[in-house]
PDB file of C-alpha atoms in Angstrom:
ATOM      1  CA  THR A   1       0.000   0.000   0.000  1.00  0.00           C
ATOM      2  CA  SER A   2       2.754   2.492   0.800  1.00  0.00           C
ATOM      3  CA  MET A   3       4.572   1.402  -2.384  1.00  0.00           C
ATOM      4  CA  LYS A   4       1.391   2.012  -4.403  1.00  0.00           C
ATOM      5  CA  ARG A   5       1.060   5.487  -2.898  1.00  0.00           C
ATOM      6  CA  PHE A   6       4.713   6.230  -3.625  1.00  0.00           C
ATOM      7  CA  LEU A   7       4.331   5.025  -7.216  1.00  0.00           C
ATOM      8  CA  LEU A   8       1.202   7.167  -7.724  1.00  0.00           C
ATOM      9  CA  LEU A   9       2.934  10.238  -6.249  1.00  0.00           C
ATOM     10  CA  PHE A  10       6.000   9.597  -8.424  1.00  0.00           C
ATOM     11  CA  LEU A  11       3.907   9.296 -11.586  1.00  0.00           C
ATOM     12  CA  LEU A  12       1.881  12.437 -10.844  1.00  0.00           C
ATOM     13  CA  THR A  13       5.054  14.390 -10.113  1.00  0.00           C
ATOM     14  CA  SER A  14       6.649  13.089 -13.298  1.00  0.00           C
ATOM     15  CA  LEU A  15       3.611  14.179 -15.314  1.00  0.00           C
ATOM     16  CA  SER A  16       3.800  17.714 -13.976  1.00  0.00           C
ATOM     17  CA  PHE A  17       7.545  17.908 -14.629  1.00  0.00           C
ATOM     18  CA  THR A  18       7.022  16.452 -18.099  1.00  0.00           C
ATOM     19  CA  SER A  19       4.490  19.178 -18.841  1.00  0.00           C
ATOM     20  CA  TYR A  20       7.044  21.785 -17.726  1.00  0.00           C
ATOM     21  CA  ALA A  21       9.749  20.157 -19.834  1.00  0.00           C
ATOM     22  CA  GLN A  22       7.550  20.421 -22.940  1.00  0.00           C
ATOM     23  CA  LEU A  23       7.662  24.191 -22.563  1.00  0.00           C
ATOM     24  CA  ASP A  24      11.443  24.085 -22.919  1.00  0.00           C
ATOM     25  CA  PHE A  25      11.682  21.362 -25.563  1.00  0.00           C
ATOM     26  CA  ASP A  26      14.804  22.876 -27.178  1.00  0.00           C
ATOM     27  CA  ARG A  27      16.953  21.649 -24.264  1.00  0.00           C
ATOM     28  CA  ASN A  28      15.941  18.074 -25.083  1.00  0.00           C
ATOM     29  CA  LYS A  29      17.041  18.241 -28.726  1.00  0.00           C
ATOM     30  CA  THR A  30      19.956  15.875 -28.198  1.00  0.00           C
ATOM     31  CA  ILE A  31      20.971  12.287 -28.676  1.00  0.00           C
ATOM     32  CA  ASP A  32      22.705  10.972 -25.543  1.00  0.00           C
ATOM     33  CA  ILE A  33      24.785   7.802 -25.357  1.00  0.00           C
ATOM     34  CA  ASN A  34      25.994   6.967 -21.847  1.00  0.00           C
ATOM     35  CA  LEU A  35      27.932   3.953 -20.530  1.00  0.00           C
ATOM     36  CA  GLY A  36      28.699   3.170 -16.933  1.00  0.00           C
ATOM     37  CA  TYR A  37      28.817   1.009 -13.844  1.00  0.00           C
ATOM     38  CA  ASN A  38      25.718  -0.110 -11.972  1.00  0.00           C
ATOM     39  CA  ASN A  39      25.606  -1.876  -8.610  1.00  0.00           C
ATOM     40  CA  SER A  40      22.640  -4.146  -9.344  1.00  0.00           C
ATOM     41  CA  GLY A  41      20.678  -5.148  -6.287  1.00  0.00           C
ATOM     42  CA  ALA A  42      22.718  -3.029  -3.857  1.00  0.00           C
ATOM     43  CA  LEU A  43      19.710  -1.153  -2.473  1.00  0.00           C
ATOM     44  CA  THR A  44      17.468  -4.246  -2.622  1.00  0.00           C
ATOM     45  CA  ALA A  45      20.032  -5.974  -0.391  1.00  0.00           C
ATOM     46  CA  LEU A  46      19.176  -3.508   2.392  1.00  0.00           C
ATOM     47  CA  ARG A  47      15.643  -5.012   2.459  1.00  0.00           C
ATOM     48  CA  ASP A  48      16.343  -8.628   1.456  1.00  0.00           C
ATOM     49  CA  ASN A  49      19.242 -10.621   2.934  1.00  0.00           C
ATOM     50  CA  ASN A  50      19.171 -13.108   0.021  1.00  0.00           C
ATOM     51  CA  VAL A  51      20.205 -10.376  -2.435  1.00  0.00           C
ATOM     52  CA  LYS A  52      23.662  -8.863  -2.757  1.00  0.00           C
ATOM     53  CA  GLY A  53      24.968  -6.028  -4.914  1.00  0.00           C
ATOM     54  CA  LEU A  54      26.605  -7.143  -8.149  1.00  0.00           C
ATOM     55  CA  SER A  55      28.747  -5.216 -10.585  1.00  0.00           C
ATOM     56  CA  ALA A  56      26.795  -4.534 -13.759  1.00  0.00           C
ATOM     57  CA  PHE A  57      27.290  -2.773 -17.070  1.00  0.00           C
ATOM     58  CA  ASN A  58      24.834   0.086 -17.660  1.00  0.00           C
ATOM     59  CA  VAL A  59      23.780   1.668 -20.980  1.00  0.00           C
ATOM     60  CA  VAL A  60      21.579   4.790 -21.088  1.00  0.00           C
ATOM     61  CA  LEU A  61      20.316   6.012 -24.460  1.00  0.00           C
ATOM     62  CA  GLY A  62      18.367   9.224 -24.982  1.00  0.00           C
ATOM     63  CA  CYS A  63      16.745  10.934 -27.947  1.00  0.00           C
ATOM     64  CA  TYR A  64      14.648  14.136 -27.802  1.00  0.00           C
ATOM     65  CA  GLY A  65      14.209  13.710 -24.051  1.00  0.00           C
ATOM     66  CA  PHE A  66      13.048  10.086 -24.079  1.00  0.00           C
ATOM     67  CA  TYR A  67      15.463   7.747 -22.293  1.00  0.00           C
ATOM     68  CA  PHE A  68      15.970   3.985 -22.152  1.00  0.00           C
ATOM     69  CA  SER A  69      18.309   2.320 -19.673  1.00  0.00           C
ATOM     70  CA  ILE A  70      19.442  -1.287 -19.449  1.00  0.00           C
ATOM     71  CA  SER A  71      21.732  -2.930 -16.908  1.00  0.00           C
ATOM     72  CA  ALA A  72      23.134  -6.457 -16.889  1.00  0.00           C
ATOM     73  CA  ASN A  73      25.578  -8.069 -14.498  1.00  0.00           C
ATOM     74  CA  ASN A  74      29.096  -8.970 -15.514  1.00  0.00           C
ATOM     75  CA  THR A  75      30.092 -10.963 -12.419  1.00  0.00           C
ATOM     76  CA  GLY A  76      29.217 -14.572 -11.592  1.00  0.00           C
ATOM     77  CA  ASP A  77      28.291 -15.475 -15.183  1.00  0.00           C
ATOM     78  CA  HIS A  78      29.317 -18.989 -16.195  1.00  0.00           C
ATOM     79  CA  SER A  79      27.015 -19.272 -19.208  1.00  0.00           C
ATOM     80  CA  ARG A  80      29.940 -19.953 -21.571  1.00  0.00           C
ATOM     81  CA  ASN A  81      32.031 -22.128 -19.231  1.00  0.00           C
ATOM     82  CA  MET A  82      33.309 -25.227 -21.037  1.00  0.00           C
ATOM     83  CA  GLY A  83      33.265 -27.552 -17.985  1.00  0.00           C
ATOM     84  CA  ILE A  84      30.457 -29.968 -17.115  1.00  0.00           C
ATOM     85  CA  ASP A  85      30.202 -29.000 -13.438  1.00  0.00           C
ATOM     86  CA  LYS A  86      27.579 -26.853 -11.753  1.00  0.00           C
ATOM     87  CA  TYR A  87      28.815 -23.302 -11.181  1.00  0.00           C
ATOM     88  CA  GLU A  88      27.195 -21.040  -8.603  1.00  0.00           C
ATOM     89  CA  GLY A  89      26.413 -17.650 -10.040  1.00  0.00           C
ATOM     90  CA  TYR A  90      24.081 -14.720 -10.484  1.00  0.00           C
ATOM     91  CA  ARG A  91      22.025 -13.074 -13.171  1.00  0.00           C
ATOM     92  CA  THR A  92      20.572  -9.559 -13.054  1.00  0.00           C
ATOM     93  CA  ARG A  93      18.720  -7.401 -15.561  1.00  0.00           C
ATOM     94  CA  THR A  94      17.184  -3.949 -15.176  1.00  0.00           C
ATOM     95  CA  TYR A  95      15.164  -2.148 -17.856  1.00  0.00           C
ATOM     96  CA  CYS A  96      13.918   1.431 -17.388  1.00  0.00           C
ATOM     97  CA  ILE A  97      12.327   4.195 -19.441  1.00  0.00           C
ATOM     98  CA  GLY A  98      12.084   7.893 -18.626  1.00  0.00           C
ATOM     99  CA  TYR A  99      11.722  11.416 -19.894  1.00  0.00           C
ATOM    100  CA  ALA A 100      14.264  14.196 -19.257  1.00  0.00           C
ATOM    101  CA  LEU A 101      13.342  17.305 -17.337  1.00  0.00           C
ATOM    102  CA  PRO A 102      15.870  19.901 -18.494  1.00  0.00           C
ATOM    103  CA  ILE A 103      16.567  22.130 -15.494  1.00  0.00           C
ATOM    104  CA  THR A 104      19.329  24.095 -17.234  1.00  0.00           C
ATOM    105  CA  ASP A 105      21.285  23.744 -20.474  1.00  0.00           C
ATOM    106  CA  TRP A 106      23.796  21.526 -18.663  1.00  0.00           C
ATOM    107  CA  PHE A 107      21.651  19.631 -16.099  1.00  0.00           C
ATOM    108  CA  LYS A 108      18.755  17.199 -16.587  1.00  0.00           C
ATOM    109  CA  ILE A 109      16.750  15.142 -14.120  1.00  0.00           C
ATOM    110  CA  ILE A 110      15.390  11.987 -15.732  1.00  0.00           C
ATOM    111  CA  PRO A 111      12.705  10.195 -13.668  1.00  0.00           C
ATOM    112  CA  THR A 112      12.711   6.502 -14.593  1.00  0.00           C
ATOM    113  CA  LEU A 113      10.322   3.616 -14.223  1.00  0.00           C
ATOM    114  CA  GLY A 114      11.121   0.012 -15.025  1.00  0.00           C
ATOM    115  CA  ILE A 115      11.618  -3.516 -13.795  1.00  0.00           C
ATOM    116  CA  ALA A 116      14.573  -5.122 -11.999  1.00  0.00           C
ATOM    117  CA  LYS A 117      15.226  -8.846 -11.774  1.00  0.00           C
ATOM    118  CA  TRP A 118      17.903 -10.399  -9.564  1.00  0.00           C
ATOM    119  CA  GLU A 119      18.572 -14.153  -9.455  1.00  0.00           C
ATOM    120  CA  SER A 120      21.036 -16.485  -7.766  1.00  0.00           C
ATOM    121  CA  GLY A 121      21.439 -20.089  -8.778  1.00  0.00           C
ATOM    122  CA  TYR A 122      23.794 -22.238 -10.773  1.00  0.00           C
ATOM    123  CA  TRP A 123      24.974 -22.629 -14.357  1.00  0.00           C
ATOM    124  CA  ASN A 124      24.678 -26.296 -15.301  1.00  0.00           C
ATOM    125  CA  GLY A 125      27.601 -27.386 -17.467  1.00  0.00           C
ATOM    126  CA  ALA A 126      25.875 -30.716 -18.138  1.00  0.00           C
ATOM    127  CA  ASP A 127      22.717 -29.016 -19.509  1.00  0.00           C
ATOM    128  CA  TRP A 128      23.743 -26.837 -22.439  1.00  0.00           C
ATOM    129  CA  TYR A 129      23.075 -25.934 -26.066  1.00  0.00           C
ATOM    130  CA  VAL A 130      25.091 -24.347 -28.862  1.00  0.00           C
ATOM    131  CA  ASP A 131      24.388 -21.004 -30.531  1.00  0.00           C
ATOM    132  CA  SER A 132      26.358 -18.973 -33.078  1.00  0.00           C
ATOM    133  CA  GLU A 133      28.892 -17.965 -30.381  1.00  0.00           C
ATOM    134  CA  GLY A 134      29.446 -21.436 -28.899  1.00  0.00           C
ATOM    135  CA  ILE A 135      28.253 -23.308 -25.828  1.00  0.00           C
ATOM    136  CA  VAL A 136      25.551 -21.820 -23.590  1.00  0.00           C
ATOM    137  CA  ASN A 137      24.967 -23.419 -20.186  1.00  0.00           C
ATOM    138  CA  LYS A 138      21.452 -23.453 -18.743  1.00  0.00           C
ATOM    139  CA  PHE A 139      20.861 -21.239 -15.688  1.00  0.00           C
ATOM    140  CA  SER A 140      18.724 -22.712 -12.897  1.00  0.00           C
ATOM    141  CA  PRO A 141      17.718 -20.114 -10.306  1.00  0.00           C
ATOM    142  CA  HIS A 142      17.145 -21.129  -6.693  1.00  0.00           C
ATOM    143  CA  TYR A 143      16.285 -17.580  -5.575  1.00  0.00           C
ATOM    144  CA  SER A 144      14.669 -14.804  -7.577  1.00  0.00           C
ATOM    145  CA  ASN A 145      13.663 -11.211  -6.764  1.00  0.00           C
ATOM    146  CA  LYS A 146      11.656  -9.221  -9.311  1.00  0.00           C
ATOM    147  CA  SER A 147      10.368  -5.757  -8.492  1.00  0.00           C
ATOM    148  CA  PRO A 148       9.472  -2.372 -10.007  1.00  0.00           C
ATOM    149  CA  ASP A 149      12.482  -0.114 -10.413  1.00  0.00           C
ATOM    150  CA  ILE A 150      11.622   3.514  -9.656  1.00  0.00           C
ATOM    151  CA  GLY A 151      14.329   6.155  -9.606  1.00  0.00           C
ATOM    152  CA  CYS A 152      16.048   8.925 -11.472  1.00  0.00           C
ATOM    153  CA  ILE A 153      19.151   9.760 -13.449  1.00  0.00           C
ATOM    154  CA  LEU A 154      21.002  13.014 -12.836  1.00  0.00           C
ATOM    155  CA  GLN A 155      22.830  13.992 -16.010  1.00  0.00           C
ATOM    156  CA  PHE A 156      25.392  16.787 -16.228  1.00  0.00           C
ATOM    157  CA  THR A 157      26.588  17.914 -19.669  1.00  0.00           C
ATOM    158  CA  ILE A 158      30.065  19.465 -19.710  1.00  0.00           C
ATOM    159  CA  ALA A 159      31.473  21.457 -22.637  1.00  0.00           C
ATOM    160  CA  ARG A 160      28.242  20.824 -24.561  1.00  0.00           C
ATOM    161  CA  TYR A 161      29.211  17.302 -25.647  1.00  0.00           C
ATOM    162  CA  PHE A 162      30.279  15.222 -22.609  1.00  0.00           C
ATOM    163  CA  ASN A 163      27.944  13.699 -20.022  1.00  0.00           C
ATOM    164  CA  ILE A 164      28.521  12.590 -16.474  1.00  0.00           C
ATOM    165  CA  TYR A 165      25.576  10.822 -14.879  1.00  0.00           C
ATOM    166  CA  ALA A 166      24.475   9.180 -11.651  1.00  0.00           C
ATOM    167  CA  ASN A 167      21.471   6.911 -11.360  1.00  0.00           C
ATOM    168  CA  VAL A 168      19.681   5.896  -8.180  1.00  0.00           C
ATOM    169  CA  SER A 169      16.593   3.730  -7.857  1.00  0.00           C
ATOM    170  CA  ASN A 170      14.938   1.615  -5.213  1.00  0.00           C
ATOM    171  CA  ASN A 171      17.096  -1.353  -6.388  1.00  0.00           C
ATOM    172  CA  ASN A 172      20.368  -0.020  -7.831  1.00  0.00           C
ATOM    173  CA  TRP A 173      22.843   2.846  -7.991  1.00  0.00           C
ATOM    174  CA  GLY A 174      25.407   3.693 -10.608  1.00  0.00           C
ATOM    175  CA  LEU A 175      27.723   6.189 -12.314  1.00  0.00           C
ATOM    176  CA  GLY A 176      28.868   6.737 -15.863  1.00  0.00           C
ATOM    177  CA  VAL A 177      30.023   8.970 -18.686  1.00  0.00           C
ATOM    178  CA  GLY A 178      28.856   9.569 -22.220  1.00  0.00           C
ATOM    179  CA  VAL A 179      28.369  11.916 -25.123  1.00  0.00           C
ATOM    180  CA  SER A 180      25.610  14.350 -25.976  1.00  0.00           C
ATOM    181  CA  ILE A 181      25.052  15.159 -29.639  1.00  0.00           C
ATOM    182  CA  PRO A 182      23.026  18.371 -30.115  1.00  0.00           C
ATOM    183  CA  LEU A 183      20.387  18.272 -32.857  1.00  0.00           C
ATOM    184  CA  GLY A 184      19.221  21.293 -34.772  1.00  0.00           C
ATOM    185  CA  ASN A 185      19.937  24.756 -33.358  1.00  0.00           C
ATOM    186  CA  SER A 186      20.245  23.789 -29.699  1.00  0.00           C
TER     187      SER A 186
END
């Protein structure tokens, strides 16, 4: 119930900010490509002892103010291991969408809404298949946590073309850098 109230408040606030951002649409005339580090599950771990923070690769893409973010872990992955043993490991994925609220020419707040999935289990080297890149071991989860991912990205643009960003949500946190390509007369 408190999560539902928080989600409703977040969405209503985002709508009002989005309306404001439409008035200053010129600041969103960019294509942004950001890459960074994400600690997947770090903030979920504060609420759930079965979850731990994992290093993840984060990609944030933006065009005309609309943003898409994806995170995937890069630790504990034995999907391509050539052995036939069972390997303990993890698998995380986070997908988010958002719309930028340009506060100034160099600073945007991007409220995001998405889904985060965190799993622990094992990669089974005896249960595998082959794809175009080689062997793929089957992942069998023994614990799974799937929840809405509500947060925001703070993006700073330096010298008109370079981004530094920080993202925080109810599941993850992260940092990264990127490029901003102005479109039109912005």
